[in-house]
XYZ file of C-alpha atoms in Angstrom:
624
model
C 16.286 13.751 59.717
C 16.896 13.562 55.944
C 13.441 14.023 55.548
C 13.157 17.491 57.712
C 15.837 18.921 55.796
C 14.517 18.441 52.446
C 14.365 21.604 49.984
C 10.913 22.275 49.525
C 10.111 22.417 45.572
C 8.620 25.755 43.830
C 6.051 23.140 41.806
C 4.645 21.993 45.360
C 3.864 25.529 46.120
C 1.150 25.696 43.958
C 1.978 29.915 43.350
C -0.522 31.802 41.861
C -0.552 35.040 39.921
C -1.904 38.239 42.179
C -3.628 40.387 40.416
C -2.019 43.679 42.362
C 1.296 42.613 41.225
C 0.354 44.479 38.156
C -0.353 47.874 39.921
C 2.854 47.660 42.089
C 5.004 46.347 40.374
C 3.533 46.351 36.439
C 3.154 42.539 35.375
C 0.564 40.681 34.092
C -0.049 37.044 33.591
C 0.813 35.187 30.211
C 1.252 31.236 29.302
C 1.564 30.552 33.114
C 4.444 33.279 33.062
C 4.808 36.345 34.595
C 5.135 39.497 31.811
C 7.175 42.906 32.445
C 4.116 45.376 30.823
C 7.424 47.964 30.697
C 9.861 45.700 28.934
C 8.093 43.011 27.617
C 10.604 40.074 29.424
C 8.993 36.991 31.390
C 9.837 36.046 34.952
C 9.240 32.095 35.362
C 8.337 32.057 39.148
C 5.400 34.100 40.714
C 7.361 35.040 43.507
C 6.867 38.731 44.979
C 10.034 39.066 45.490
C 11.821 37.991 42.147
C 8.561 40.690 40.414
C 10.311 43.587 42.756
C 13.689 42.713 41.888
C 12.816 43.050 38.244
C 10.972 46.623 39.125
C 12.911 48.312 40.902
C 16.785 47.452 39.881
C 15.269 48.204 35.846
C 12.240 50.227 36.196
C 12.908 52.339 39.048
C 11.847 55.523 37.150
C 8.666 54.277 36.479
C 7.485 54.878 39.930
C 8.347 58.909 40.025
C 6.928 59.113 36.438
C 3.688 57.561 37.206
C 3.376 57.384 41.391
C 1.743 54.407 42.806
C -2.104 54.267 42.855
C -2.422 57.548 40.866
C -4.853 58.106 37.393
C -2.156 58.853 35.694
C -0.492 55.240 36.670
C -3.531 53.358 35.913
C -3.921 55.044 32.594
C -0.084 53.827 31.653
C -0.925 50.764 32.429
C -3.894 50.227 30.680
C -1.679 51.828 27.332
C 0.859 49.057 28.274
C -1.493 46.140 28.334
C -3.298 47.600 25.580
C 0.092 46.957 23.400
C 1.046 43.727 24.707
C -2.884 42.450 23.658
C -1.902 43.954 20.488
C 1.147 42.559 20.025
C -0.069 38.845 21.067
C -3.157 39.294 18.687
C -0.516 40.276 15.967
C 1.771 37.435 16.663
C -1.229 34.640 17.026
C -2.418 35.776 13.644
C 1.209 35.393 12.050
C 1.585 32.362 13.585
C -1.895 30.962 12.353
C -0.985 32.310 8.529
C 2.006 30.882 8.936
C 1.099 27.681 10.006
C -1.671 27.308 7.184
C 1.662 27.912 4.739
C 3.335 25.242 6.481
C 0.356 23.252 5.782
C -0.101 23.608 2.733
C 3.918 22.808 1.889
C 2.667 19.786 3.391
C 0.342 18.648 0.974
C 1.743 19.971 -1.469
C 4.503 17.158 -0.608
C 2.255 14.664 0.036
C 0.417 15.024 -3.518
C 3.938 15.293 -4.947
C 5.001 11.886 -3.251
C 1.425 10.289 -4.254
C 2.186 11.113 -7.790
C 5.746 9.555 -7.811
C 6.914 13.129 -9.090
C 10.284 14.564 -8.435
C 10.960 17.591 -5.301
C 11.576 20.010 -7.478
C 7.799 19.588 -8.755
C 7.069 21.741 -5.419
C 7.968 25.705 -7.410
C 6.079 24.454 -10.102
C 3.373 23.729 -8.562
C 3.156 26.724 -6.568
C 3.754 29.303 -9.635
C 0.858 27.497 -11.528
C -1.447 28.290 -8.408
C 0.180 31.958 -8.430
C -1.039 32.057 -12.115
C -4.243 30.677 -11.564
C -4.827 33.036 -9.061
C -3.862 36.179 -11.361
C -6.218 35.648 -13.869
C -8.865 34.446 -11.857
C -8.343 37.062 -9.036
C -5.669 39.447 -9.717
C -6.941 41.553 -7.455
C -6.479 39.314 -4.201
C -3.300 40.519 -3.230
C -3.453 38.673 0.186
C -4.230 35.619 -1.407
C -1.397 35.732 -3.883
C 1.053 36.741 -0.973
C 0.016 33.778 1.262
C 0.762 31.596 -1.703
C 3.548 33.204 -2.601
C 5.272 32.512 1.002
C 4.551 29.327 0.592
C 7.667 26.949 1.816
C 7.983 24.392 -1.506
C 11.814 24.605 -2.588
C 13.235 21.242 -3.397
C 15.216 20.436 -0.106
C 11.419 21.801 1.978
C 10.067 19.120 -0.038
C 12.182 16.467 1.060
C 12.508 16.985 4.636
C 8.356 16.800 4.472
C 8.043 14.136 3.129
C 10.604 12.798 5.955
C 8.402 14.112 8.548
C 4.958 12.595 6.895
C 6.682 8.798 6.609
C 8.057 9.388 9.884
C 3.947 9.827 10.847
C 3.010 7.136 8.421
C 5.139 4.811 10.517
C 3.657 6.017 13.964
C 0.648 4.808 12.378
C 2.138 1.658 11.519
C 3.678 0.778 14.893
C 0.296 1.981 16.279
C -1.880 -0.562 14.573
C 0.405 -3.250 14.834
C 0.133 -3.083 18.693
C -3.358 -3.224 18.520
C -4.460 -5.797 15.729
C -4.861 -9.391 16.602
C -3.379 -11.124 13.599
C -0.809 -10.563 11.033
C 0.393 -12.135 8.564
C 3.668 -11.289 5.556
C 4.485 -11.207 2.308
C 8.436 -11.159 0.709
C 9.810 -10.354 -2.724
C 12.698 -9.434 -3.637
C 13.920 -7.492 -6.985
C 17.062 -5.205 -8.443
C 16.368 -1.157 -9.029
C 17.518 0.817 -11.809
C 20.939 0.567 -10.202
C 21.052 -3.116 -9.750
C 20.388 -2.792 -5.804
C 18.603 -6.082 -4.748
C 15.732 -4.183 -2.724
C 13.562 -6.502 -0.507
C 9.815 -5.926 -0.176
C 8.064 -6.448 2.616
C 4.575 -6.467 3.020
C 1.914 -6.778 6.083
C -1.378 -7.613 6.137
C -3.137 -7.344 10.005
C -6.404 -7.676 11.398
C -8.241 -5.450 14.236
C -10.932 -7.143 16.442
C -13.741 -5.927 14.189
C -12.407 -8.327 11.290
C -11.102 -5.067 9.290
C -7.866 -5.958 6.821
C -5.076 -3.339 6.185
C -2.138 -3.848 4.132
C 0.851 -1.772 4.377
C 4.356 -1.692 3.401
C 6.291 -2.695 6.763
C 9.394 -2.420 4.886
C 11.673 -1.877 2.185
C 15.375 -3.347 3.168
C 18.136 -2.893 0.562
C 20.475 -6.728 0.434
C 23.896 -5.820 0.146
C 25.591 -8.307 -1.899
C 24.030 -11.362 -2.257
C 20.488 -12.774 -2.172
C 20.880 -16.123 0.244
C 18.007 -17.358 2.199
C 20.470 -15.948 5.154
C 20.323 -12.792 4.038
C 16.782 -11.828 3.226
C 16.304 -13.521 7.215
C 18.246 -11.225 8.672
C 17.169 -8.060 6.745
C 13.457 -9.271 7.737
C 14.663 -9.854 11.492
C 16.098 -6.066 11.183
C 12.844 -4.745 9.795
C 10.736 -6.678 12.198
C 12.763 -5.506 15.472
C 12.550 -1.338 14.094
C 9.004 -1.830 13.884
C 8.264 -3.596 16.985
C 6.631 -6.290 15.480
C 4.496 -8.453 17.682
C 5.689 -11.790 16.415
C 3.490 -14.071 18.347
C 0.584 -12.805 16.399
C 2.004 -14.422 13.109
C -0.199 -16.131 11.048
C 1.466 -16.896 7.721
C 4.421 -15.790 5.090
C 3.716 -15.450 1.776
C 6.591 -15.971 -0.984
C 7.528 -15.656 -4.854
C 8.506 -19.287 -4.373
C 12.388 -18.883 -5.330
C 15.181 -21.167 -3.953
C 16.168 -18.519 -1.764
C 12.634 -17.921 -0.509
C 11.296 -21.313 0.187
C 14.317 -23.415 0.832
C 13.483 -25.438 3.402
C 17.132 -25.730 4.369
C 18.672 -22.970 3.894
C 15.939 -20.422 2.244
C 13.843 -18.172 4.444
C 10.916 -20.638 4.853
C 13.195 -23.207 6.378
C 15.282 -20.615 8.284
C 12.069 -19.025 9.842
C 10.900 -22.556 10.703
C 14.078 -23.389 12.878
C 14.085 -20.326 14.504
C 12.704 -20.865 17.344
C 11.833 -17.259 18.243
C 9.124 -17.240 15.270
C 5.766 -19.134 16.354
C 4.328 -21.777 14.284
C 3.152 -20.253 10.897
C 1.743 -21.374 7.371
C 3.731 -21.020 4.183
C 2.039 -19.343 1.216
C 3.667 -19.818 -2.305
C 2.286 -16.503 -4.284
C -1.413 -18.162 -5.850
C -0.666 -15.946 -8.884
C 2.509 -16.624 -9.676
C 1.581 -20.320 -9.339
C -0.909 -19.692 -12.049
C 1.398 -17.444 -14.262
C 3.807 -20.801 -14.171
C 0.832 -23.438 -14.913
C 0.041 -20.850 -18.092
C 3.619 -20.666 -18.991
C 3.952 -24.705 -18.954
C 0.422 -24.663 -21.244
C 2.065 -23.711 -24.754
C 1.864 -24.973 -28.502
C 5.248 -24.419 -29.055
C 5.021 -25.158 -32.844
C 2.555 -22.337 -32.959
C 4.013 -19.644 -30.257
C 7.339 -20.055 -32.370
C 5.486 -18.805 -35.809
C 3.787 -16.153 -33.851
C 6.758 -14.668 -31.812
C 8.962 -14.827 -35.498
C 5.895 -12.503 -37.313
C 5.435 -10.210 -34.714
C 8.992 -9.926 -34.315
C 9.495 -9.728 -38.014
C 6.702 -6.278 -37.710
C 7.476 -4.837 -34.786
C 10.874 -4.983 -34.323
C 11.786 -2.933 -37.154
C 10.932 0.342 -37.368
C 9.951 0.665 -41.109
C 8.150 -2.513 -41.340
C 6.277 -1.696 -38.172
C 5.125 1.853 -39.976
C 3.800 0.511 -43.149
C 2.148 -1.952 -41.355
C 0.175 0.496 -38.926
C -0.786 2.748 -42.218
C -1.448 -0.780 -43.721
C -3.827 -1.686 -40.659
C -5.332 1.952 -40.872
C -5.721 2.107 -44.647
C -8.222 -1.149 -44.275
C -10.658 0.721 -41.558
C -12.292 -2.206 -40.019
C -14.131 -1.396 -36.885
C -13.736 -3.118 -33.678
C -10.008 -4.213 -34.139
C -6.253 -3.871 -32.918
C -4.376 -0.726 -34.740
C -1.070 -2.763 -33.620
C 0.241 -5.817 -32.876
C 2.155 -6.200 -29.052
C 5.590 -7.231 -28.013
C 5.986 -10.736 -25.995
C 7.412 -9.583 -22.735
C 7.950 -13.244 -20.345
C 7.881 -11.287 -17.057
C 3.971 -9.930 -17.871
C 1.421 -12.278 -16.342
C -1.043 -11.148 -18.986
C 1.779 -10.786 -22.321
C 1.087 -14.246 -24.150
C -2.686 -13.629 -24.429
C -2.598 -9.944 -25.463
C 0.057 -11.505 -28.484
C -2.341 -14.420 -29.575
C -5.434 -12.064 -29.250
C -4.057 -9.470 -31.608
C -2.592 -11.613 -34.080
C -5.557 -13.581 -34.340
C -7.791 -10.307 -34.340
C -5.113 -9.882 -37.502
C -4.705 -12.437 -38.867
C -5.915 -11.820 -42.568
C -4.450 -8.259 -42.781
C -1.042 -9.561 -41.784
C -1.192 -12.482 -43.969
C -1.710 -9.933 -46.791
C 0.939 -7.280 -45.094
C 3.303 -10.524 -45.409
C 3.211 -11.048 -48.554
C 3.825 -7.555 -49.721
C 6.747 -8.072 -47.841
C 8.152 -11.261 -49.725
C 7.037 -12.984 -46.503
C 6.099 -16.641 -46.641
C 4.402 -17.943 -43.816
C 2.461 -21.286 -45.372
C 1.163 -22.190 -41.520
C -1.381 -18.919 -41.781
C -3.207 -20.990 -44.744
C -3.234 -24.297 -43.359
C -5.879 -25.210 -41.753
C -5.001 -27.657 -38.904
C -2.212 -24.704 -38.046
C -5.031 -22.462 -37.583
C -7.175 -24.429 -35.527
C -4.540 -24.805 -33.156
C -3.723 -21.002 -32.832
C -7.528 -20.428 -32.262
C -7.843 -23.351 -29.215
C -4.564 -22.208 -28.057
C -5.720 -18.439 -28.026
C -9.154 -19.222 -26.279
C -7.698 -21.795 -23.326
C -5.200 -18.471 -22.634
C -7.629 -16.578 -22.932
C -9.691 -18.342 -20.098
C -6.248 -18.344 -18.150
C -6.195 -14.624 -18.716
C -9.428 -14.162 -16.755
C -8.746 -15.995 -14.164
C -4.970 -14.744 -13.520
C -7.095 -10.974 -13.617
C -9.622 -12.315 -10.931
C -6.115 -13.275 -8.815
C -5.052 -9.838 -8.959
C -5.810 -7.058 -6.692
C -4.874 -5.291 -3.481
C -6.734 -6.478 -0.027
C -7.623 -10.145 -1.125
C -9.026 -12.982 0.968
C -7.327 -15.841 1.169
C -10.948 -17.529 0.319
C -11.753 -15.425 -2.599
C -8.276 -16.930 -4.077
C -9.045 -20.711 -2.875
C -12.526 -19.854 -4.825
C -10.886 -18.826 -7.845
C -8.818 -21.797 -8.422
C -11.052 -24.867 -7.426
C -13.927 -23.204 -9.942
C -11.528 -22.777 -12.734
C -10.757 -26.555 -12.427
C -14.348 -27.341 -12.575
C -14.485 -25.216 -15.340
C -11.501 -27.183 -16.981
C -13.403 -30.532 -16.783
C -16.219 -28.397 -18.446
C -13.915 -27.060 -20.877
C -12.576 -30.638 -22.106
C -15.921 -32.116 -22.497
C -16.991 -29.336 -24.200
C -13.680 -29.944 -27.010
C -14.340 -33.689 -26.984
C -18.120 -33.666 -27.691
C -16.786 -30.666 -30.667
C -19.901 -28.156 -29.149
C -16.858 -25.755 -28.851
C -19.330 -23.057 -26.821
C -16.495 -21.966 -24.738
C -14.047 -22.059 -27.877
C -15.458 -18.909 -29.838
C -12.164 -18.857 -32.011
C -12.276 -22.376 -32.255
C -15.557 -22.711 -33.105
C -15.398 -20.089 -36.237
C -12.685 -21.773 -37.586
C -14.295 -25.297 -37.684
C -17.220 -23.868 -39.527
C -15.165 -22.763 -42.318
C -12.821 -26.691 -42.180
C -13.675 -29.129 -40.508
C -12.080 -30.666 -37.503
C -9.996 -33.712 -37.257
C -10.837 -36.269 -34.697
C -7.419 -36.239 -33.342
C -7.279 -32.806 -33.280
C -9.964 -32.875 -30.847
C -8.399 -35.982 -28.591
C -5.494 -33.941 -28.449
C -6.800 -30.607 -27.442
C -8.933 -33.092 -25.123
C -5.543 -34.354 -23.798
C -4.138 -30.822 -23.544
C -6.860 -29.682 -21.090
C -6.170 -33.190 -19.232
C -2.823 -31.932 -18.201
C -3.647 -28.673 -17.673
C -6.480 -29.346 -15.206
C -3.946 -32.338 -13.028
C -1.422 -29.481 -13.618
C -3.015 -27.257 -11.287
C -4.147 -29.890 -8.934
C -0.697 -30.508 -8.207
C 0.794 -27.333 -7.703
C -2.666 -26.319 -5.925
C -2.414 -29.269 -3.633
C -1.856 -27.384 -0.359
C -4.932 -25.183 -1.140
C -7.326 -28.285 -1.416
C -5.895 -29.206 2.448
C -7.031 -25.002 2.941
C -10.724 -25.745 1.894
C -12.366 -27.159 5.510
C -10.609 -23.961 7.083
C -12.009 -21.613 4.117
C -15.368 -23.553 4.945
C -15.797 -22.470 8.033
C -14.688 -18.963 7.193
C -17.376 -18.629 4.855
C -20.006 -20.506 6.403
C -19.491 -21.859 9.743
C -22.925 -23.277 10.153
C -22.492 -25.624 7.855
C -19.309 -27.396 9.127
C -20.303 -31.231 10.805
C -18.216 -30.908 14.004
C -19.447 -33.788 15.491
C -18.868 -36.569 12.404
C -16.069 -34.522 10.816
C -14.417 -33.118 13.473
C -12.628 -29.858 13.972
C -12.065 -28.231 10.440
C -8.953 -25.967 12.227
C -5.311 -26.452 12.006
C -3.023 -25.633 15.668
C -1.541 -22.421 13.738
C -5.277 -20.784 13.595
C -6.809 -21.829 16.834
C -4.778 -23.936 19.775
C -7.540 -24.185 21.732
C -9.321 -26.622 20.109
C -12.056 -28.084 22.520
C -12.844 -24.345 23.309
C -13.249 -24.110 19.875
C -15.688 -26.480 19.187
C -17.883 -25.916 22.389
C -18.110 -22.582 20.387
C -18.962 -23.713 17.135
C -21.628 -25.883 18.471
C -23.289 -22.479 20.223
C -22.761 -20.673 17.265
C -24.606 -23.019 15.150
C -27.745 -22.920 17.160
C -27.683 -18.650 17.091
C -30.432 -17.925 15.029
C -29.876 -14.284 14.861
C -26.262 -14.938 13.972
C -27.775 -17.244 11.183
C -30.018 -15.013 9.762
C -27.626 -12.039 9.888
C -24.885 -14.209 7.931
C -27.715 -14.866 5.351
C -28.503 -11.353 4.719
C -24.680 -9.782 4.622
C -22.751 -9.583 1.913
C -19.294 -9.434 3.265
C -17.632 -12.201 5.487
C -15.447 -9.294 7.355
C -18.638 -7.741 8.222
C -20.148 -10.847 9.575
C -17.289 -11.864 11.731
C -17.515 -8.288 13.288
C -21.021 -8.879 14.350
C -19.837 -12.447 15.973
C -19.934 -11.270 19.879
C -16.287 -11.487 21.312
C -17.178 -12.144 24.497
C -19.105 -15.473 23.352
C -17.345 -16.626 21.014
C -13.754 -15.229 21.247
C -11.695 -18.374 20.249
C -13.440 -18.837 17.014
C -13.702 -14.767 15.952
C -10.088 -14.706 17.120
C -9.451 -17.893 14.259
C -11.172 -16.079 11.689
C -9.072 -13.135 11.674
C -6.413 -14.685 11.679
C -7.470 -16.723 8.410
C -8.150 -13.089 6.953
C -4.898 -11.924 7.769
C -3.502 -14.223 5.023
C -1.911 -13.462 1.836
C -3.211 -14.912 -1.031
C -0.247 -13.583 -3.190
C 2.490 -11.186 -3.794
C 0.934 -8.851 -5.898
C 1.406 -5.622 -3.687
C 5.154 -6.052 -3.976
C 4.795 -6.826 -7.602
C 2.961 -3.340 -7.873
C 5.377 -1.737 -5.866
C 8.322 -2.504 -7.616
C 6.356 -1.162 -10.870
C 6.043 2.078 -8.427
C 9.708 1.745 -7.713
C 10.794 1.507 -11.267
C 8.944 4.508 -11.962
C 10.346 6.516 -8.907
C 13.865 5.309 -9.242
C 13.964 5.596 -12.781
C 17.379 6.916 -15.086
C 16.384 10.550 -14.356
C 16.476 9.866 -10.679
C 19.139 6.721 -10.217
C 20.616 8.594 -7.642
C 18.223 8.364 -4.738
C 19.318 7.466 -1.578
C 18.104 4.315 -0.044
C 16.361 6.342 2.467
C 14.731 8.627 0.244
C 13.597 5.725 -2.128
C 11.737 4.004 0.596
C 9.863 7.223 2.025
C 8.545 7.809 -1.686
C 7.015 4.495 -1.974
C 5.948 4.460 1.204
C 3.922 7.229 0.801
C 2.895 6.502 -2.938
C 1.631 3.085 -1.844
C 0.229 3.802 1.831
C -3.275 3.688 2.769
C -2.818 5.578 5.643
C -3.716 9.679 5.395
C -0.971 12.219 7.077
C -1.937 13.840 10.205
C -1.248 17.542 8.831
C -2.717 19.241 12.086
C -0.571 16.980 14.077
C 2.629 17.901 11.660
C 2.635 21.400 11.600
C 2.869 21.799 15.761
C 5.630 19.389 15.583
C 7.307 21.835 12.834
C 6.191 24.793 14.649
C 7.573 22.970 18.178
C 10.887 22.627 16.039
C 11.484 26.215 15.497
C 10.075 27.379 18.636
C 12.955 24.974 20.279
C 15.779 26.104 18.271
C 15.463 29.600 18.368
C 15.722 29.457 22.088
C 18.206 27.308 21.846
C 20.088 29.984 19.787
């Protein structure tokens, strides 16, 4: 009964425009709506009787003026659609310049944000294109109108950028449904305004083996800096994102108390939850080697260095006459200056030692104009340690530079470390046998005094504890290496006498895993591809997923790995610059949206962001 006496809906109708509505009653059909040709207003339903309504209660002279059926009626309402076609043609062009303005206020933001520049940057830009345009077309007054109406005030500026990290983070949330693996990366630091802001990075993995890294989020700490509270800020960011946490891999750390407690820092906090799956720890690689470089001094020597350069550079008159001194002299292929020590900069001690040394007789000379004495720059044992201590940092320097860098695989970092300990063993045989062929600096210096015996056991000795320094603090890499193995080369791993090379947190299914491997190994197309390609992503996108799922599943989740911190380290160089004295008062909000889109690798959607402006204003006007 309920059923019989249900209202029938006007959707299920299925109503469709007749085209003699528009001779009887003067409407035509626009955007699914029916439109008065007389007064231009819109009737929803295409219902005869709601069109007659309309005609006769507010156009009933229109039928004595121009009778039904008649030339002269047909001619009126040809003139009448003639003007509404006119009018729509008029409006669809204003809307399309319109929208190209909006577009162009768009990236105009986005290039503004990319740059780290302030909003107001917007009218400057836009009267430099206004002058560019004048004296390279002054004639184009519809160019230099369109530009001219362009939206690009301060407060446009910031609400677009708003809009394009709103679509930056669609794209975020997007991908991070769809990839397979993910892994993080945390670091924490103070702004200009000493605001702890925490950094967090994510690195995922599609099917195909592609890497993306991407800011998930940047969480300002309120007071303190506990283990407890980075957790929950990282629970916070990890719930607005809609993190799929089962696909975690790994979390990669600075290595402070608070960060790797296993107690009460975020390592041991993420452990005991129980919510988080199973993951691997990463202690930053590069920051490990910054700390094995910073534990590698000659402290009798870096003390005489710091106290000349200081002497020079830190005041100002001493560091003028020494510049004109340097300049005066004219010798090609050296520094013009000497730098400051700065502790925080991976690469500071090196560029110190490398310029002094590059120095060193013009600043013994500069000295003693000065009333400077300094009797370690002429003796010769001093010397010889300066140049062996400037060479081993220099080989420290090249290595912490083949650390850095954005989109890193875990094996390229593994790589990195295990050679340079070969090349330490190399290094110390080549001191101890006095060849001195990686020792340039050394090696001039002996051929103008000779070279102690000691000297050499000792520099022998230094390289000693350098090389079992990094094989301690390296230690969890060298349990890495099978996994990294089969990464790189999984035809060479000996399932059968060696077993399984992967851990539980990269693969579970283990015996699927090595009925796999064994296949895989006897694919002679897959073996000659992996011979022939020069990048491991690319070869574990060619590894069919339907064959060998388990083990192209484990490899991206070894890619999804961070090797180190350095995004957030560049970031927070970003952030400096953004939030800098000039512009301390950024909101929290603001602040993240700039380095989100500085540091992005994503590209804005500016088709897609001009509807939704355009949808906007179409909604609140008829609202209003």
């Amino acid at each position: 009964m309920a059923s019989q006496n249900k209202k029938r809906k006007y959707n299920d109708e299925n109503r469709k425009f007749k085209q003699e509505w528009e001779e009887e009653y003067a409407f035509i059909e626009r955007n699914g709506k029916a439109l008065c040709l007389i007064c231009n207003s819109s009737v929803n339903n295409f219902k005869s009787g709601n069109l007659k309504r309309h005609y006769e209660h507010l156009h009933s002279q229109f039928s004595s003026q121009f009778p039904y059926k008649s030339e002269l009626r047909t001619k009126k309402l040809n003139s009448l659609r003639s003007t509404v076609n006119n009018q729509i043609m008029f409006m669809a062009k204003f809307n399309e310049e319109a929208g190209a303005q909006v577009e162009a206020s768009f990236k105009i933001a986005w290039n503004i944000s990319r740059a780290k520049r302030p909003y107001t940057e917007g009218d400057f830009i836009k009267q430099n294109m206004l002058d560019v345009i004048t004296t390279l077309d002054p004639n184009n007054s519809k160019l230099l109108k369109s530009v001219s109406e362009i939206p690009t005030s301060r407060h446009t500026i910031e609400r677009r950028i708003s809009e394009i990290n709103k679509d930056l983070e669609l794209k975020l949330e997007k991908d991070l449904r769809e990839c397979v693996a993910f892994s993080l990366a945390l670091d924490e630091s103070t702004d200009i305004t000493d605001q702890p802001q925490l950094a967090i990075f994510i690195r995922f993995v599609f099917e195909d083996a592609s890497c993306h890294e991407e800011l998930l989020d940047l969480k300002v700490l309120k007071d303190t800096t506990r283990g407890v509270d980075i957790k929950e800020a990282l629970d916070d960011a990890l719930k607005v994102r809609n993190v799929p946490i089962n696909k975690l891999v790994s979390v990669a750390t600075d290595g402070a108390p608070a960060m790797t407690g296993k107690n009460v820092g975020l390592i041991g906090l993420l452990t005991k939850d129980e919510v988080i799956p199973d993951f691997i720890p990463v202690h930053c690689i590069v920051h490990r080697e910054h700390l094995v470089a910073k534990y590698f001094n000659f402290e009798h020597i870096f003390k005489i260095v710091l106290k000349i350069v200081n002497f020079i550079r830190t005041n100002a008159k001493n560091h003028r006459q020494f510049v004109n001194f340097i300049n005066e002299i004219d010798v090609e292929e050296q520094p013009s200056d000497l730098s400051l020590y700065c502790i925080v900069r991976w690469l500071s001690t090196y560029s110190v030692l490398n310029k002094l040394v590059a120095l060193l007789e013009p600043i013994s000379e500069f000295l003693k104009t000065k009333n400077q004495s300094y009797p370690q720059l002429e003796d010769d044992e001093w010397v010889q340690d300066l140049m062996f201590f400037t060479d081993t940092m220099e080989h420290l320097q090249s290595l912490n530079i083949s650390l850095q860098g954005k989109n890193k695989n875990i094996s390229e970092f593994v790589q990195n470390i295990f050679a340079f300990q070969k090349k330490l063993q190399l290094f110390q045989k080549d001191v101890t046998s006095k060849t001195f062929n990686h020792f340039p600096r050394l090696k001039e210096a002996v051929s103008k005094s000779a070279i102690r015996l000691e000297v050499t056991q000792n520099y022998g000795m230094k390289l000693s504890n350098l090389f079992h320094d990094f094989k301690e603090r390296f230690s969890d890499l060298e349990k890495m290496k099978p996994t990294i193995a089969f990464l790189l080369n999984p035809f060479e791993v000996d399932v059968i006498n060696k077993g399984f090379p992967l851990s539980k947190n990269i693969l579970k299914e283990t015996a699927a895993g090595e009925l796999e491997l064994i296949d895989l190994q006897e694919d002679e197309g897959l073996k000659i591809f992996h011979k022939t390609t020069k990048s491991i992503n690319e070869f574990w996108k060619h590894v069919p997923a339907m064959k060998y799922g388990h083990l192209r599943n484990a490899a991206c989740r070894i890619l999804s790995i961070f090797g180190s911190t350095y995004d957030i380290e560049a970031l927070y160089s970003t952030m400096k610059f953004i939030k800098s004295k000039y512009r301390s008062r950024l909101t929290n909000q603001h602040l993240k949206e700039l380095i989100r889109s500085a540091v992005t690798n994503y590209q804005p959607n500016y088709k897609e962001l001009v509807a939704n402006v355009q949808i906007h204003k179409a909604s609140t006007s008829h609202d209003e």
